[in-house]
């Protein structure tokens, strides 16, 4: 369990900086903060995803509780309004918050009355339940639960423009034909809460203000040990809604099953197994994973980079197989589509297909399933052939040395893909070091698998040729590590970045066992992951804060990325360097921001405050993978 007591819960800033998440296995979620304050436009109890999570709508935003004890009235909600007013301040009554088997639980202490709330979602259905339990009271009390409603794109806001359609139904109401809310003794109402303020959106330079509609009120008289339950579910409403208590029980049961399946031996392992499951989603064409909550959908680069941690380290082998087969069926001109988050399918990544080859090799190594590899052999051949001969965006092997070049003006095709005003912030056109490490490992790994399948190929010799060229071109003089990019428009780039680690960390990396790139990256290491650029570089930015312009300029210019601890740990092990305590800071981080999970990024400067998505797939996946591979709960 992750538990906080009264001192943290009563501190609005501290309690509002820690976020919880529960998911529905479809890309939808419920999320908020320990304090109960909605600090993001993305916070709410029912965020409904379209297939794959590429688009989401926010539905039920909150369920504000009021307790009536005789003539005394206590509001347990904490809301913030435009202008900075925080009222009511229900968090001051919050005695504890606990994340127990993935289920968030709050306990308010009102003297001789103690009230508890638990929230859980169904798996495979867009439904959420909240259970209020009166743990102690000398006499029955009255609970009033006000649903605050909207129906909008999760990335935007909605303001009052006429009352929404609220249709009464048995036990509650339907909001704009989009979702149904049911609970005890529904009393219809209708009033706009105007100027609801989200402080994190303001900090990110985005619109922080919206309006929410209070549709009425659920009312229950509850004695000691009694409960009141509210359930909300997205359309279509097939059959009766599940009970909220049933959702909580099922969520805990699933969490225990996931931990057993992952063979988690300690609390950190159990948290990570549950966190990994939050990213795995069912789509109409098979299982996949979203890149991060609360705003990312499915990204093929993130999916394939996360593949081993999310599916293999957790022993989800059947789903792993389906993920690979589904991806193999989408290969186009030797590439995987990057994302549909922008509204259209985009083939604009130089590494997703290469990470796919890596995922296949790791799947075969873990499961021994060559039948699936045989089914994917055509896609693997197509990827390597098209990359060798040329595909979109100038991606092709240089005939002179067999190394892979990529890039086109105005595009950012590597994982360092931030752009401002249509221009890449981190210009990496040319032969990028991690792209070529993946290319060489993909050639060699595919060749080894094809040998086992007795399939004719020449990928092994291509890997050997490219590997020789890699060692000639990328190794900097004097043991100073590797160039980040060679043969770019501006020549060779000697910036110290973590990308070079893949040359040592990958199973068929061209510099496996060489400590020089690892030692060159020592100034990048932090307790939360690897900086994306050395602090000694003039282009380094140590803070990943502010509006979109400031954040995008810092995104890959020094910002810490937790997922890179995986390649660093593997590279250290390959080179025979110590990895003791490498994950200590990241394990503590599970209770610091996105509770039970790992953030997307953090500031490059100490104290490395978390930024980006609070819940990020490849961050969780790499911590989980490394813990599993190194078989030590507090080791890298």
XYZ file of C-alpha atoms in Angstrom:
636
model
C 0.000 0.000 0.000
C 0.904 3.652 -0.451
C -0.472 5.610 2.494
C -0.434 9.259 3.517
C -1.579 10.627 6.852
C -3.201 13.803 8.019
C -0.182 16.094 7.714
C 0.279 15.504 3.988
C -3.433 15.189 3.234
C -4.107 18.502 4.964
C -1.391 20.283 2.983
C -3.193 21.379 -0.186
C -0.058 21.820 -2.301
C 1.478 18.491 -1.282
C -1.754 16.498 -1.505
C -2.688 18.047 -4.847
C 0.713 17.186 -6.324
C 0.074 13.456 -5.873
C -2.269 11.915 -8.420
C -4.132 8.619 -8.567
C -5.358 6.659 -11.576
C -7.676 3.731 -12.235
C -8.370 2.460 -15.751
C -10.957 0.427 -17.648
C -8.732 -1.618 -19.989
C -10.064 0.316 -22.985
C -8.040 3.521 -22.686
C -10.562 5.246 -20.423
C -9.833 6.164 -16.843
C -10.704 7.948 -13.621
C -8.035 10.191 -12.122
C -7.528 12.972 -9.623
C -5.419 14.062 -6.663
C -5.062 12.956 -3.065
C -6.633 16.216 -1.881
C -9.618 15.795 -4.192
C -8.787 19.024 -6.019
C -9.113 18.725 -9.796
C -5.866 20.326 -10.931
C -6.032 19.227 -14.591
C -8.642 19.420 -17.323
C -8.036 15.655 -17.540
C -9.121 14.894 -13.987
C -12.482 13.225 -13.595
C -14.299 10.059 -12.624
C -15.341 8.921 -16.097
C -13.045 9.638 -19.047
C -14.343 7.584 -21.968
C -11.956 6.411 -24.692
C -12.531 5.699 -28.331
C -10.968 2.386 -29.454
C -7.226 2.436 -28.767
C -7.400 5.506 -26.566
C -6.505 7.888 -29.396
C -9.387 10.163 -28.375
C -11.171 10.522 -25.059
C -14.168 12.415 -23.737
C -14.551 13.655 -20.194
C -17.912 12.780 -18.677
C -18.552 12.708 -14.952
C -15.995 15.186 -13.631
C -16.579 14.855 -9.894
C -18.907 13.674 -7.168
C -18.921 16.324 -4.463
C -19.862 14.913 -1.039
C -21.593 16.764 1.761
C -22.132 15.247 5.214
C -25.028 16.392 7.409
C -24.638 15.489 11.081
C -27.695 16.763 12.858
C -27.620 20.517 12.265
C -23.957 20.469 11.271
C -22.984 20.493 7.568
C -19.492 19.515 6.349
C -18.440 19.635 2.705
C -15.729 17.094 1.884
C -14.921 18.342 -1.607
C -12.060 20.689 -2.428
C -12.652 22.996 -5.399
C -10.731 25.909 -6.875
C -12.227 28.796 -8.792
C -10.884 31.311 -11.245
C -9.185 34.025 -9.264
C -7.490 31.561 -6.919
C -10.241 30.917 -4.385
C -10.154 27.423 -2.884
C -13.511 26.549 -1.360
C -14.682 24.382 0.186
C -11.496 23.052 1.745
C -12.637 19.506 2.445
C -9.071 18.227 2.389
C -8.513 19.637 5.906
C -10.775 16.855 7.188
C -8.873 14.199 5.235
C -7.220 11.902 7.772
C -5.660 9.478 5.303
C -5.298 8.434 1.696
C -4.332 4.893 0.716
C -3.667 3.233 -2.618
C -4.435 -0.400 -1.815
C -4.145 -3.017 -4.591
C -4.656 -0.264 -7.120
C -7.824 1.071 -5.436
C -7.666 4.635 -4.031
C -9.253 5.122 -0.616
C -9.904 8.334 1.317
C -10.872 8.610 4.999
C -12.319 11.817 6.445
C -12.283 12.273 10.221
C -15.060 14.561 11.461
C -14.602 13.842 15.151
C -17.076 11.193 16.162
C -17.949 10.581 12.491
C -15.542 8.897 10.044
C -16.383 8.555 6.335
C -14.487 6.516 3.756
C -14.594 6.581 -0.061
C -13.240 4.031 -2.543
C -13.205 4.313 -6.344
C -12.766 1.573 -8.952
C -13.487 0.977 -12.636
C -14.711 -2.103 -14.424
C -12.299 -3.894 -16.723
C -13.388 -4.062 -20.342
C -16.287 -1.669 -19.816
C -16.397 2.098 -19.383
C -17.900 2.144 -15.904
C -16.792 3.614 -12.576
C -18.073 3.152 -9.056
C -17.655 5.152 -5.854
C -18.433 3.547 -2.502
C -18.952 5.778 0.558
C -18.798 3.906 3.857
C -19.593 5.405 7.245
C -16.998 3.736 9.450
C -18.130 5.366 12.672
C -21.030 7.540 13.778
C -23.087 7.720 16.987
C -26.260 8.215 14.954
C -27.225 7.971 11.287
C -25.921 10.792 9.092
C -27.031 12.110 5.720
C -24.746 11.919 2.689
C -25.462 14.238 -0.218
C -23.495 13.436 -3.380
C -23.611 16.017 -6.192
C -22.483 14.826 -9.647
C -20.605 17.534 -11.563
C -21.049 16.788 -15.229
C -19.678 17.662 -18.629
C -19.253 15.988 -22.002
C -16.314 17.314 -23.969
C -13.044 16.398 -25.614
C -10.574 15.506 -22.869
C -8.063 18.021 -24.257
C -10.410 20.989 -23.997
C -12.908 22.796 -21.808
C -16.607 23.483 -21.958
C -18.342 26.615 -20.832
C -21.996 27.181 -20.056
C -24.098 27.729 -23.156
C -27.604 26.691 -22.247
C -28.464 23.795 -19.978
C -27.420 20.318 -21.140
C -29.856 17.476 -21.750
C -30.342 15.587 -18.495
C -32.805 12.710 -18.844
C -34.273 11.179 -15.655
C -34.105 7.379 -15.492
C -34.693 4.881 -12.717
C -32.203 5.575 -9.947
C -30.565 8.571 -11.573
C -30.112 10.262 -14.946
C -28.527 10.119 -18.394
C -26.334 13.047 -19.394
C -26.608 14.091 -23.062
C -27.165 10.465 -24.101
C -23.462 9.864 -23.381
C -23.415 8.313 -19.919
C -25.706 7.225 -17.137
C -25.264 7.927 -13.420
C -27.112 5.929 -10.768
C -27.221 6.155 -6.986
C -29.497 6.452 -3.944
C -32.576 8.699 -3.797
C -31.885 10.844 -6.858
C -33.119 14.425 -6.558
C -33.052 16.256 -9.923
C -31.620 19.744 -9.965
C -29.552 21.794 -12.340
C -27.006 24.560 -11.834
C -23.750 25.571 -13.498
C -20.570 25.693 -11.440
C -18.865 28.498 -13.348
C -15.181 29.237 -13.400
C -13.826 25.903 -12.179
C -10.051 26.335 -12.194
C -7.329 23.763 -13.023
C -3.993 25.027 -11.688
C -1.824 22.547 -13.607
C -3.255 23.737 -16.920
C -2.419 27.308 -15.936
C 1.133 26.221 -15.104
C 1.391 24.568 -18.546
C 0.319 27.785 -20.265
C -3.083 26.437 -21.269
C -6.654 27.525 -20.568
C -7.384 26.583 -16.939
C -11.072 27.518 -16.681
C -14.244 25.591 -17.464
C -17.838 25.239 -16.286
C -19.385 22.087 -14.833
C -23.067 21.238 -14.508
C -24.430 20.098 -11.140
C -27.205 17.833 -12.370
C -28.879 17.259 -9.013
C -28.076 15.261 -5.905
C -28.046 11.710 -4.547
C -29.126 11.503 -0.909
C -28.655 8.649 1.552
C -29.160 8.270 5.274
C -26.367 6.012 6.518
C -25.745 4.447 9.906
C -22.423 3.187 11.236
C -21.119 0.473 8.905
C -23.516 1.443 6.125
C -22.688 2.479 2.567
C -23.885 4.671 -0.266
C -22.882 3.804 -3.823
C -22.829 5.750 -7.088
C -22.079 4.214 -10.494
C -21.502 5.956 -13.822
C -21.248 4.161 -17.161
C -20.816 5.256 -20.753
C -23.366 4.387 -23.416
C -24.546 1.929 -24.587
C -26.348 0.919 -21.404
C -26.754 -2.808 -21.990
C -28.402 -4.419 -18.999
C -28.187 -3.326 -15.382
C -25.192 -1.384 -14.135
C -22.787 -3.218 -11.828
C -22.656 -2.236 -8.189
C -19.893 0.083 -7.049
C -18.956 -2.341 -4.277
C -18.709 -5.112 -6.844
C -16.370 -2.986 -8.959
C -14.090 -2.407 -5.959
C -13.982 -6.111 -5.106
C -13.294 -7.054 -8.734
C -10.529 -4.449 -9.054
C -8.729 -5.803 -5.995
C -9.131 -9.373 -7.186
C -7.664 -8.448 -10.571
C -4.740 -6.665 -8.906
C -3.879 -9.781 -6.906
C -4.077 -11.908 -10.052
C -1.762 -9.542 -11.944
C 0.773 -9.607 -9.124
C 0.740 -13.412 -9.049
C 1.056 -13.631 -12.806
C 4.042 -11.274 -12.742
C 5.522 -13.266 -9.835
C 5.883 -10.040 -7.886
C 7.717 -10.774 -4.663
C 7.478 -7.390 -2.914
C 5.341 -4.262 -2.697
C 7.226 -2.432 -5.445
C 6.805 -5.361 -7.804
C 3.085 -5.491 -7.079
C 2.688 -1.763 -7.725
C 4.551 -2.078 -11.021
C 2.494 -5.074 -12.155
C -0.712 -3.107 -11.534
C 0.770 -0.008 -13.191
C 1.758 -2.009 -16.270
C -1.794 -3.302 -16.582
C -3.153 0.251 -16.650
C -1.502 0.829 -20.032
C -2.618 -2.420 -21.664
C -5.826 -1.908 -23.628
C -8.165 -3.961 -25.766
C -8.882 -2.619 -29.236
C -11.147 -3.962 -32.001
C -8.066 -5.522 -33.638
C -6.384 -6.924 -30.541
C -4.416 -5.881 -27.459
C -2.202 -2.823 -27.450
C -0.973 -0.215 -24.972
C -1.436 3.502 -24.539
C 1.725 5.561 -24.108
C 0.656 7.519 -21.043
C -2.137 8.977 -18.949
C -3.895 11.265 -18.970
C -3.329 12.548 -22.508
C -1.558 10.002 -24.763
C -3.099 7.254 -26.863
C -1.315 4.439 -28.680
C 2.131 5.235 -30.091
C 3.961 2.412 -31.856
C 7.405 3.578 -30.723
C 6.277 3.625 -27.085
C 4.434 0.322 -27.490
C 7.455 -1.494 -28.864
C 9.910 0.127 -26.462
C 7.576 -0.870 -23.596
C 6.815 -4.314 -24.991
C 9.236 -6.382 -22.937
C 8.391 -4.684 -19.649
C 4.610 -4.558 -20.093
C 4.077 -8.026 -21.547
C 7.101 -10.294 -21.091
C 8.281 -9.260 -17.623
C 4.683 -9.686 -16.430
C 4.240 -13.086 -18.122
C 1.450 -11.908 -20.408
C 2.746 -14.023 -23.277
C -0.535 -14.616 -25.102
C -1.205 -10.893 -25.289
C 2.405 -10.304 -26.306
C 1.962 -12.628 -29.257
C -1.234 -10.855 -30.333
C 0.456 -7.451 -30.056
C 3.219 -8.564 -32.395
C 0.867 -10.142 -34.919
C -1.365 -7.068 -34.902
C 1.624 -4.780 -35.464
C 3.036 -6.985 -38.199
C -0.194 -6.683 -40.147
C 0.130 -2.874 -40.240
C 3.623 -2.644 -41.749
C 3.615 -0.199 -44.677
C 6.700 0.376 -46.802
C 8.712 -1.208 -44.016
C 7.388 1.185 -41.348
C 4.950 1.118 -38.453
C 2.457 3.934 -38.042
C 3.566 6.173 -35.195
C 0.255 7.342 -33.753
C -3.333 8.236 -34.507
C -3.492 10.800 -31.683
C -3.412 13.656 -34.165
C -6.559 12.383 -35.895
C -4.870 10.636 -38.814
C -2.551 7.632 -39.072
C 1.005 8.927 -39.400
C 4.053 6.986 -40.604
C 6.696 9.387 -39.336
C 9.109 7.528 -37.078
C 12.545 6.173 -37.915
C 12.744 3.727 -35.027
C 9.340 2.150 -34.286
C 9.829 -0.648 -36.826
C 13.339 -1.293 -35.483
C 12.010 -1.525 -31.926
C 9.424 -3.963 -33.343
C 12.247 -6.212 -34.533
C 13.791 -5.979 -31.074
C 10.450 -6.922 -29.506
C 10.179 -10.001 -31.726
C 13.685 -11.121 -30.742
C 12.921 -10.668 -27.042
C 9.603 -12.506 -27.415
C 11.355 -15.449 -29.035
C 14.077 -15.471 -26.374
C 11.543 -15.513 -23.528
C 8.882 -17.827 -24.966
C 10.735 -19.961 -27.538
C 7.699 -19.513 -29.829
C 9.208 -19.783 -33.323
C 5.810 -20.374 -34.923
C 4.873 -16.756 -34.236
C 8.266 -15.593 -35.498
C 7.654 -17.574 -38.682
C 4.295 -15.817 -39.098
C 6.080 -12.480 -38.787
C 9.042 -13.338 -41.007
C 7.546 -11.646 -44.060
C 7.016 -8.401 -42.155
C 10.526 -8.605 -40.717
C 11.995 -9.098 -44.187
C 9.977 -6.184 -45.524
C 11.172 -3.875 -42.754
C 14.831 -4.650 -43.332
C 14.572 -4.641 -47.124
C 12.759 -1.306 -47.271
C 15.125 0.255 -44.750
C 18.086 -0.986 -46.725
C 16.749 0.131 -50.108
C 14.890 3.249 -48.930
C 11.494 4.226 -47.597
C 9.728 7.411 -46.438
C 11.539 10.517 -45.174
C 14.945 9.596 -46.552
C 15.279 6.492 -44.399
C 17.779 4.250 -46.182
C 21.051 2.387 -45.748
C 24.037 4.268 -47.139
C 25.450 2.051 -49.921
C 28.961 3.155 -48.926
C 28.931 1.748 -45.396
C 25.575 0.067 -44.711
C 24.662 2.541 -41.947
C 21.121 3.865 -41.749
C 20.474 7.503 -42.494
C 17.200 9.309 -41.959
C 15.631 12.718 -42.002
C 13.873 15.385 -43.941
C 13.855 19.116 -43.228
C 11.083 20.062 -40.823
C 10.614 16.538 -39.481
C 11.845 14.916 -36.267
C 11.801 11.159 -36.804
C 13.742 9.878 -33.790
C 12.376 9.643 -30.261
C 13.737 13.163 -29.677
C 10.838 14.484 -31.709
C 9.844 17.855 -30.208
C 9.173 20.597 -32.754
C 8.484 24.297 -32.324
C 7.007 26.326 -35.177
C 7.433 23.322 -37.460
C 11.153 22.942 -36.779
C 12.834 20.181 -34.747
C 14.276 21.422 -31.468
C 16.858 18.635 -31.456
C 18.061 18.394 -35.053
C 19.209 14.819 -35.668
C 18.980 14.397 -39.418
C 21.682 12.048 -40.683
C 22.980 8.842 -39.119
C 21.712 8.863 -35.519
C 23.540 6.663 -33.039
C 20.584 4.827 -31.488
C 18.893 4.358 -34.868
C 22.003 2.595 -36.117
C 22.391 0.572 -32.941
C 18.805 -0.609 -33.409
C 19.434 -1.201 -37.114
C 22.490 -3.354 -36.497
C 20.833 -5.241 -33.636
C 17.736 -5.727 -35.807
C 19.788 -7.091 -38.677
C 21.718 -9.474 -36.452
C 18.715 -10.518 -34.364
C 16.593 -11.198 -37.440
C 19.453 -13.112 -39.004
C 19.770 -15.312 -35.917
C 16.020 -16.024 -35.904
C 15.980 -16.759 -39.628
C 18.836 -19.210 -39.098
C 16.690 -21.033 -36.558
C 13.802 -21.025 -39.026
C 16.158 -22.247 -41.797
C 15.084 -19.273 -43.881
C 17.576 -17.936 -46.409
C 18.833 -14.393 -45.808
C 21.866 -12.138 -45.894
C 21.017 -10.046 -42.832
C 23.877 -11.404 -40.761
C 26.484 -10.207 -43.219
C 24.709 -6.829 -43.476
C 24.886 -6.536 -39.680
C 28.598 -7.345 -39.680
C 29.327 -4.730 -42.359
C 27.264 -2.021 -40.649
C 28.801 -2.908 -37.277
C 32.312 -2.400 -38.631
C 31.285 0.948 -40.109
C 29.604 1.940 -36.824
C 32.818 1.404 -34.875
C 34.787 3.437 -37.407
C 32.356 6.356 -37.630
C 30.712 6.753 -34.207
C 33.545 6.159 -31.749
C 35.023 9.483 -30.652
C 38.768 9.797 -30.097
C 40.249 9.319 -26.640
C 37.456 7.185 -25.173
C 35.042 10.114 -25.101
C 32.053 7.998 -26.009
C 30.105 8.164 -29.239
C 28.916 10.849 -31.612
C 25.164 11.400 -31.372
C 24.789 11.890 -35.129
C 27.280 11.513 -37.957
C 27.041 12.668 -41.555
C 24.337 15.185 -40.706
C 23.725 18.437 -42.577
C 26.053 20.171 -40.123
C 28.588 17.367 -39.934
C 29.107 15.154 -36.867
C 27.391 15.994 -33.567
C 29.449 15.293 -30.441
C 26.723 16.253 -27.929
C 26.726 13.912 -24.935
C 23.320 12.238 -24.970
C 22.011 8.919 -23.640
C 21.220 7.628 -27.131
C 24.697 6.095 -27.346
C 23.831 3.645 -24.571
C 21.862 1.484 -26.998
C 25.080 0.579 -28.796
C 26.107 -1.276 -25.629
C 22.746 -2.265 -24.140
C 21.040 -4.024 -27.070
C 21.466 -7.808 -27.368
C 23.281 -7.455 -30.696
C 24.597 -3.948 -30.099
C 27.727 -3.031 -32.084
C 29.681 -2.130 -28.911
C 28.425 -4.741 -26.450
C 30.754 -4.911 -23.467
C 32.464 -1.574 -24.172
C 32.455 0.656 -21.054
C 33.424 3.885 -22.880
C 29.891 4.979 -23.899
C 28.617 4.181 -20.400
C 31.353 6.176 -18.712
C 30.742 9.060 -21.112
C 27.123 9.159 -19.890
C 27.890 9.361 -16.176
C 27.007 13.066 -15.986
C 23.574 12.223 -17.368
C 22.634 9.909 -14.474
C 20.111 11.084 -11.873
C 18.046 9.279 -9.263
C 15.005 9.418 -11.593
C 16.623 8.428 -14.860
C 18.935 9.872 -17.495
C 19.241 13.459 -18.618
C 18.719 13.886 -22.341
C 21.711 16.226 -22.663
C 24.803 16.824 -20.545
C 24.586 19.797 -18.127
C 27.961 20.952 -19.445
C 26.470 21.545 -22.902
C 25.597 25.146 -23.739
C 22.193 24.023 -25.081
C 21.251 22.315 -21.794
C 17.944 23.310 -20.194
C 17.545 22.158 -16.627
C 13.862 22.934 -16.118
C 10.989 21.377 -18.074
C 8.291 23.875 -17.105
C 6.194 26.707 -18.468
C 4.059 26.982 -21.585
C 4.257 24.710 -24.642
C 7.107 26.747 -26.166
C 9.294 26.521 -23.073
C 8.494 22.884 -22.389
C 9.115 21.740 -25.961
C 12.462 23.534 -26.037
C 13.528 21.652 -22.896
C 11.921 18.296 -23.738
C 15.108 16.655 -25.058
C 17.659 19.274 -24.064
C 18.430 18.093 -20.547
C 15.082 16.893 -19.246
C 15.335 13.582 -17.363
C 13.661 10.515 -18.892
C 13.084 7.596 -16.492
C 12.769 5.024 -19.296
C 16.434 5.495 -20.164
C 17.450 3.870 -16.884
C 16.766 0.590 -18.689
C 19.399 1.007 -21.424
C 21.803 2.432 -18.844
C 21.396 -0.561 -16.530
C 21.808 -3.000 -19.416
C 24.868 -1.141 -20.698
C 26.439 -1.164 -17.221
C 25.835 -4.890 -16.922
C 27.227 -5.517 -20.398
C 30.369 -3.543 -19.556
C 30.768 -5.130 -16.116
C 30.041 -1.890 -14.219
C 28.242 -1.637 -10.882
C 24.477 -1.148 -10.909
C 23.875 -1.211 -7.146
C 21.013 1.022 -6.006
C 20.331 2.283 -9.504
C 16.552 2.009 -9.129
C 16.300 3.278 -5.551
C 15.103 6.760 -6.491
C 12.582 5.449 -9.012
C 11.135 3.021 -6.485
C 10.630 5.882 -4.033
C 9.104 7.891 -6.890
C 6.142 5.485 -6.904
C 4.761 7.449 -3.940
C 5.768 10.923 -5.104
C 3.654 11.944 -8.109
C 1.678 9.506 -10.237
C 0.986 7.136 -7.349
C 2.072 3.559 -7.950
C 3.515 4.563 -11.311
C 6.449 6.360 -12.951
C 6.345 9.772 -14.627
C 7.198 10.551 -18.229
C 9.908 13.096 -17.434
C 11.537 15.188 -14.711
C 13.532 18.408 -14.509
C 17.186 18.006 -15.398
C 18.214 20.140 -12.427
C 17.943 18.863 -8.858
C 15.658 18.104 -7.115
C 14.372 16.664 -10.419
C 10.703 17.494 -9.962
C 8.472 15.249 -12.076
C 6.939 16.645 -15.264
C 5.019 15.434 -18.298
C 2.536 12.576 -17.940
C 2.323 11.352 -14.343
C 1.725 7.812 -15.631
C 3.979 6.779 -18.546
C 4.142 3.322 -20.121
C 7.783 3.057 -21.087
C 8.900 4.510 -17.757
C 6.982 1.803 -15.871
C 7.976 -0.874 -18.377
C 11.704 -0.257 -18.155
C 11.777 -0.102 -14.360
C 9.763 -3.319 -14.244
C 11.924 -4.996 -16.885
C 15.182 -4.087 -15.183
C 13.952 -5.214 -11.749
C 12.879 -8.521 -13.265
C 16.068 -9.027 -15.267
C 18.353 -8.177 -12.368
C 16.166 -10.044 -9.847
C 16.786 -7.618 -7.009
C 14.139 -5.336 -5.516
C 16.536 -2.462 -4.836
C 19.085 -3.007 -7.559
C 19.434 -1.816 -11.122
